[in-house]
Amino acid sequence: MIARGRSRLCLALCTFGLALLGDVSRAVPMDDQDYYLQEITNRDHYYSFPYPGEEFFPFTEQPAEEGPIRAAETEERPGFKPSRKELKQKKNNKKGKSSLETPPDCPPLGLETLKITDFQLHASTAKRYGLGAHRGRLNIQAGVNENDFYDGAWCAGRNDPYQWIEVDARRLTKFTGVITQGRNSLWSSNWVTSYRVLVSNDSHAWTAVRNESGDVIFEGNSEKEIPVLNMLPVPLVARYIRINPRSWFEEGSICMRLEILGCPLPDPNNYYHRRNEMTTTDNLDFKHHNYKEMRQLMKTVNKMCPNITRIYNIGKSYQGLKLYAVEISDNPGEHEVGEPEFHYIAGAHGNEVLGRELILLLMQFMCQEYLAGNPRIVHLIQDTRIHLLPSVNPDGYDKAYKAGSELGGWSLGRWTQDGIDINNNFPDLNSLLWESEDQKKSKRKVPNHHIPIPDWYLSENATVAVETRAIIAWMEKIPFVLGGNLQGGELVVAYPYDMVRSMWKTQDYTPTPDDHVFRWLAYSYASTHRLMTDARRRACHTEDFQKEDGTVNGASWHTVAGSINDFSYLHTNCFELSIYVGCDKYPHESELPEEWENNRESLIVFMEQVITRGVVNLSFQTET
């Protein structure tokens, strides 16, 4: 009876508490209800910070099973010995500077690449769901319509020095640094100007990063887009890391995007991480190659496989760098009748470097597999003439490379040296075609294929990049049948048309006469990619392309005049697609093996379509 009475009493109290909470939430304005409920559910964390004026004494008691938080013992752990770059970073931090060098040794945990899931990100409060902790990822982009589910940062529910955002690494990790940005927004200016860093083993007892004079206050951002790196004075080992903003732009509010640098410690008993670790058996050069290294790698491949490879250049960049390509064929340098010509190009946007490295990996892989007698690769090389152009915009790449994989931001190096976006710099042949179709009685008729380039575009005064002119000359010289241009920042394959027909719309499905072929070609890549058609994967930024199985008509995504896809199709009869190979435009070097595994099968399958799905016959039929 007593136990039953206690149960009833407990049930009554719980019901009363829920009713009271409901009454209170009804008294709060609708815009603030989510924020109020967050404060209630996060109260233990929130009040772990002192009130203004109180001195902060970090907790030191830690759970016995994981051990105390500690500075990384570099002398006892030879693998963690600090490099010269690391020591230089620490020296700069003591002077109050944020270095723009590539972060040393420990790679990013993966907020930008989505390796860190939404469930591993938590915050004290948030303005609304679209500005929750899950949006606090380096370089994440806001949607076209702001104030929705897809905003451009984590923003605290209110501005005070007790807000925080934390990352659960899910295993003991040697934390070495933090990279921050402000909120990605066209309409507002929000960023954090200083912050503290705290670590914990249980997310309850926190230890602040300290130096001789007390808690370290790290210098944050001075605007919203340029990433700022701060290295910890001494690397710390823990499971959780928390960022506590201390000051922010006075005309804005607390908003952050971030990446954490850290080395996960070995843990053979951790099933979660063993299950999710990606390895590759391919013996390839997994690193970022600058211009000189790229050229040397091409020479190495040519030396290994001189009978099936040829190096040539299609022109020069604005700064005079040659645009090198590698041809792979059983008869290099010779166009054989009936043998289709295929190309991959990358780097039109110089800061989208994953495509560049994938092409360099592909040429190594094909050479090795040909020498090993892989029948699939041998057949592909014997029946196809393949051209690989890894860096269309080497000038832009050089800018991004100097900043490094985490510190270039979203746009550094995107354009050519003279400020032109190559991807949208081709002649607009769509308008010529559609105007001709609309004026049926017009004496001047324009064909629907091999549409000539207008005279104004060919003039010296036209705003055309020298790199674009080189690509056009290359496409006119070689009768390509199928091609893909590799881009970054998303995971989707886009097919023509890229331009909407109606001048009053910015998004509208605009199919070509060969729409069914394009859709199949796009699906052939997306369906064999490890992630593109995975319904469980998180969208990179704002767009969810699962409804079309990882593919999208370019015009239904966002209209673009003068795209390489539309030009290639209308001027040369080549079926060209834009392949967005990863959420992170410039992944850390340590991510390259996994990205190769994600894309390897797709890269090969897409090439095979030129001989297995009748694209050759279709192209020849259209040409005649």
mmCIF file with all atom_site columns, N, CA and C in Angstrom, residues 135 141-152 184 186-187 541-543:
data_model
loop_
_atom_site.group_PDB
_atom_site.id
_atom_site.type_symbol
_atom_site.label_atom_id
_atom_site.label_alt_id
_atom_site.label_comp_id
_atom_site.label_asym_id
_atom_site.label_entity_id
_atom_site.label_seq_id
_atom_site.pdbx_PDB_ins_code
_atom_site.Cartn_x
_atom_site.Cartn_y
_atom_site.Cartn_z
_atom_site.occupancy
_atom_site.B_iso_or_equiv
_atom_site.pdbx_formal_charge
_atom_site.auth_seq_id
_atom_site.auth_comp_id
_atom_site.auth_asym_id
_atom_site.auth_atom_id
_atom_site.pdbx_PDB_model_num
ATOM 1  N N  . ARG A 1 135 ? 24.138 23.248 -36.858 1.00 0.00 ? 135 ARG A N  1
ATOM 2  C CA . ARG A 1 135 ? 24.521 24.152 -37.946 1.00 0.00 ? 135 ARG A CA 1
ATOM 3  C C  . ARG A 1 135 ? 25.857 24.852 -37.666 1.00 0.00 ? 135 ARG A C  1
ATOM 4  N N  . GLN A 1 141 ? 26.723 26.595 -45.351 1.00 0.00 ? 141 GLN A N  1
ATOM 5  C CA . GLN A 1 141 ? 26.079 27.698 -46.056 1.00 0.00 ? 141 GLN A CA 1
ATOM 6  C C  . GLN A 1 141 ? 24.599 27.771 -45.709 1.00 0.00 ? 141 GLN A C  1
ATOM 7  N N  . ALA A 1 142 ? 24.101 28.998 -45.607 1.00 0.00 ? 142 ALA A N  1
ATOM 8  C CA . ALA A 1 142 ? 22.685 29.205 -45.326 1.00 0.00 ? 142 ALA A CA 1
ATOM 9  C C  . ALA A 1 142 ? 21.863 28.998 -46.594 1.00 0.00 ? 142 ALA A C  1
ATOM 10 N N  . GLY A 1 143 ? 20.583 28.715 -46.424 1.00 0.00 ? 143 GLY A N  1
ATOM 11 C CA . GLY A 1 143 ? 19.697 28.575 -47.566 1.00 0.00 ? 143 GLY A CA 1
ATOM 12 C C  . GLY A 1 143 ? 19.387 29.921 -48.199 1.00 0.00 ? 143 GLY A C  1
ATOM 13 N N  . VAL A 1 144 ? 18.770 29.867 -49.375 1.00 0.00 ? 144 VAL A N  1
ATOM 14 C CA . VAL A 1 144 ? 18.380 31.103 -50.061 1.00 0.00 ? 144 VAL A CA 1
ATOM 15 C C  . VAL A 1 144 ? 17.407 31.889 -49.196 1.00 0.00 ? 144 VAL A C  1
ATOM 16 N N  . ASN A 1 145 ? 16.467 31.163 -48.583 1.00 0.00 ? 145 ASN A N  1
ATOM 17 C CA . ASN A 1 145 ? 15.530 31.806 -47.671 1.00 0.00 ? 145 ASN A CA 1
ATOM 18 C C  . ASN A 1 145 ? 16.038 31.631 -46.242 1.00 0.00 ? 145 ASN A C  1
ATOM 19 N N  . GLU A 1 146 ? 16.633 32.686 -45.705 1.00 0.00 ? 146 GLU A N  1
ATOM 20 C CA . GLU A 1 146 ? 17.129 32.589 -44.344 1.00 0.00 ? 146 GLU A CA 1
ATOM 21 C C  . GLU A 1 146 ? 15.946 32.527 -43.374 1.00 0.00 ? 146 GLU A C  1
ATOM 22 N N  . ASN A 1 147 ? 16.260 32.292 -42.123 1.00 0.00 ? 147 ASN A N  1
ATOM 23 C CA . ASN A 1 147 ? 15.255 32.147 -41.072 1.00 0.00 ? 147 ASN A CA 1
ATOM 24 C C  . ASN A 1 147 ? 14.418 30.881 -41.247 1.00 0.00 ? 147 ASN A C  1
ATOM 25 N N  . ASP A 1 148 ? 15.020 29.861 -41.885 1.00 0.00 ? 148 ASP A N  1
ATOM 26 C CA . ASP A 1 148 ? 14.328 28.584 -41.994 1.00 0.00 ? 148 ASP A CA 1
ATOM 27 C C  . ASP A 1 148 ? 15.165 27.508 -41.307 1.00 0.00 ? 148 ASP A C  1
ATOM 28 N N  . PHE A 1 149 ? 14.978 26.260 -41.696 1.00 0.00 ? 149 PHE A N  1
ATOM 29 C CA . PHE A 1 149 ? 15.708 25.156 -41.073 1.00 0.00 ? 149 PHE A CA 1
ATOM 30 C C  . PHE A 1 149 ? 17.185 25.135 -41.434 1.00 0.00 ? 149 PHE A C  1
ATOM 31 N N  . TYR A 1 150 ? 17.562 25.906 -42.440 1.00 0.00 ? 150 TYR A N  1
ATOM 32 C CA . TYR A 1 150 ? 18.920 25.789 -42.966 1.00 0.00 ? 150 TYR A CA 1
ATOM 33 C C  . TYR A 1 150 ? 19.658 27.125 -42.891 1.00 0.00 ? 150 TYR A C  1
ATOM 34 N N  . ASP A 1 151 ? 19.871 27.595 -41.684 1.00 0.00 ? 151 ASP A N  1
ATOM 35 C CA . ASP A 1 151 ? 20.618 28.833 -41.524 1.00 0.00 ? 151 ASP A CA 1
ATOM 36 C C  . ASP A 1 151 ? 22.106 28.544 -41.413 1.00 0.00 ? 151 ASP A C  1
ATOM 37 N N  . GLY A 1 152 ? 22.890 29.633 -41.330 1.00 0.00 ? 152 GLY A N  1
ATOM 38 C CA . GLY A 1 152 ? 24.320 29.508 -41.542 1.00 0.00 ? 152 GLY A CA 1
ATOM 39 C C  . GLY A 1 152 ? 25.209 29.538 -40.325 1.00 0.00 ? 152 GLY A C  1
ATOM 40 N N  . ASN A 1 184 ? 27.135 32.631 -41.684 1.00 0.00 ? 184 ASN A N  1
ATOM 41 C CA . ASN A 1 184 ? 26.969 32.853 -43.107 1.00 0.00 ? 184 ASN A CA 1
ATOM 42 C C  . ASN A 1 184 ? 25.594 33.462 -43.351 1.00 0.00 ? 184 ASN A C  1
ATOM 43 N N  . LEU A 1 186 ? 23.477 36.834 -45.731 1.00 0.00 ? 186 LEU A N  1
ATOM 44 C CA . LEU A 1 186 ? 23.487 38.020 -46.585 1.00 0.00 ? 186 LEU A CA 1
ATOM 45 C C  . LEU A 1 186 ? 22.934 39.236 -45.862 1.00 0.00 ? 186 LEU A C  1
ATOM 46 N N  . TRP A 1 187 ? 22.170 38.992 -44.783 1.00 0.00 ? 187 TRP A N  1
ATOM 47 C CA . TRP A 1 187 ? 21.396 40.078 -44.198 1.00 0.00 ? 187 TRP A CA 1
ATOM 48 C C  . TRP A 1 187 ? 21.861 40.493 -42.802 1.00 0.00 ? 187 TRP A C  1
ATOM 49 N N  . HIS A 1 541 ? 24.475 21.030 -46.946 1.00 0.00 ? 541 HIS A N  1
ATOM 50 C CA . HIS A 1 541 ? 24.193 22.395 -46.496 1.00 0.00 ? 541 HIS A CA 1
ATOM 51 C C  . HIS A 1 541 ? 22.685 22.621 -46.326 1.00 0.00 ? 541 HIS A C  1
ATOM 52 N N  . THR A 1 542 ? 21.986 22.748 -47.451 1.00 0.00 ? 542 THR A N  1
ATOM 53 C CA . THR A 1 542 ? 20.550 23.033 -47.375 1.00 0.00 ? 542 THR A CA 1
ATOM 54 C C  . THR A 1 542 ? 19.723 22.139 -48.285 1.00 0.00 ? 542 THR A C  1
ATOM 55 N N  . GLU A 1 543 ? 20.317 21.610 -49.336 1.00 0.00 ? 543 GLU A N  1
ATOM 56 C CA . GLU A 1 543 ? 19.566 20.864 -50.340 1.00 0.00 ? 543 GLU A CA 1
ATOM 57 C C  . GLU A 1 543 ? 19.611 19.366 -50.063 1.00 0.00 ? 543 GLU A C  1
#
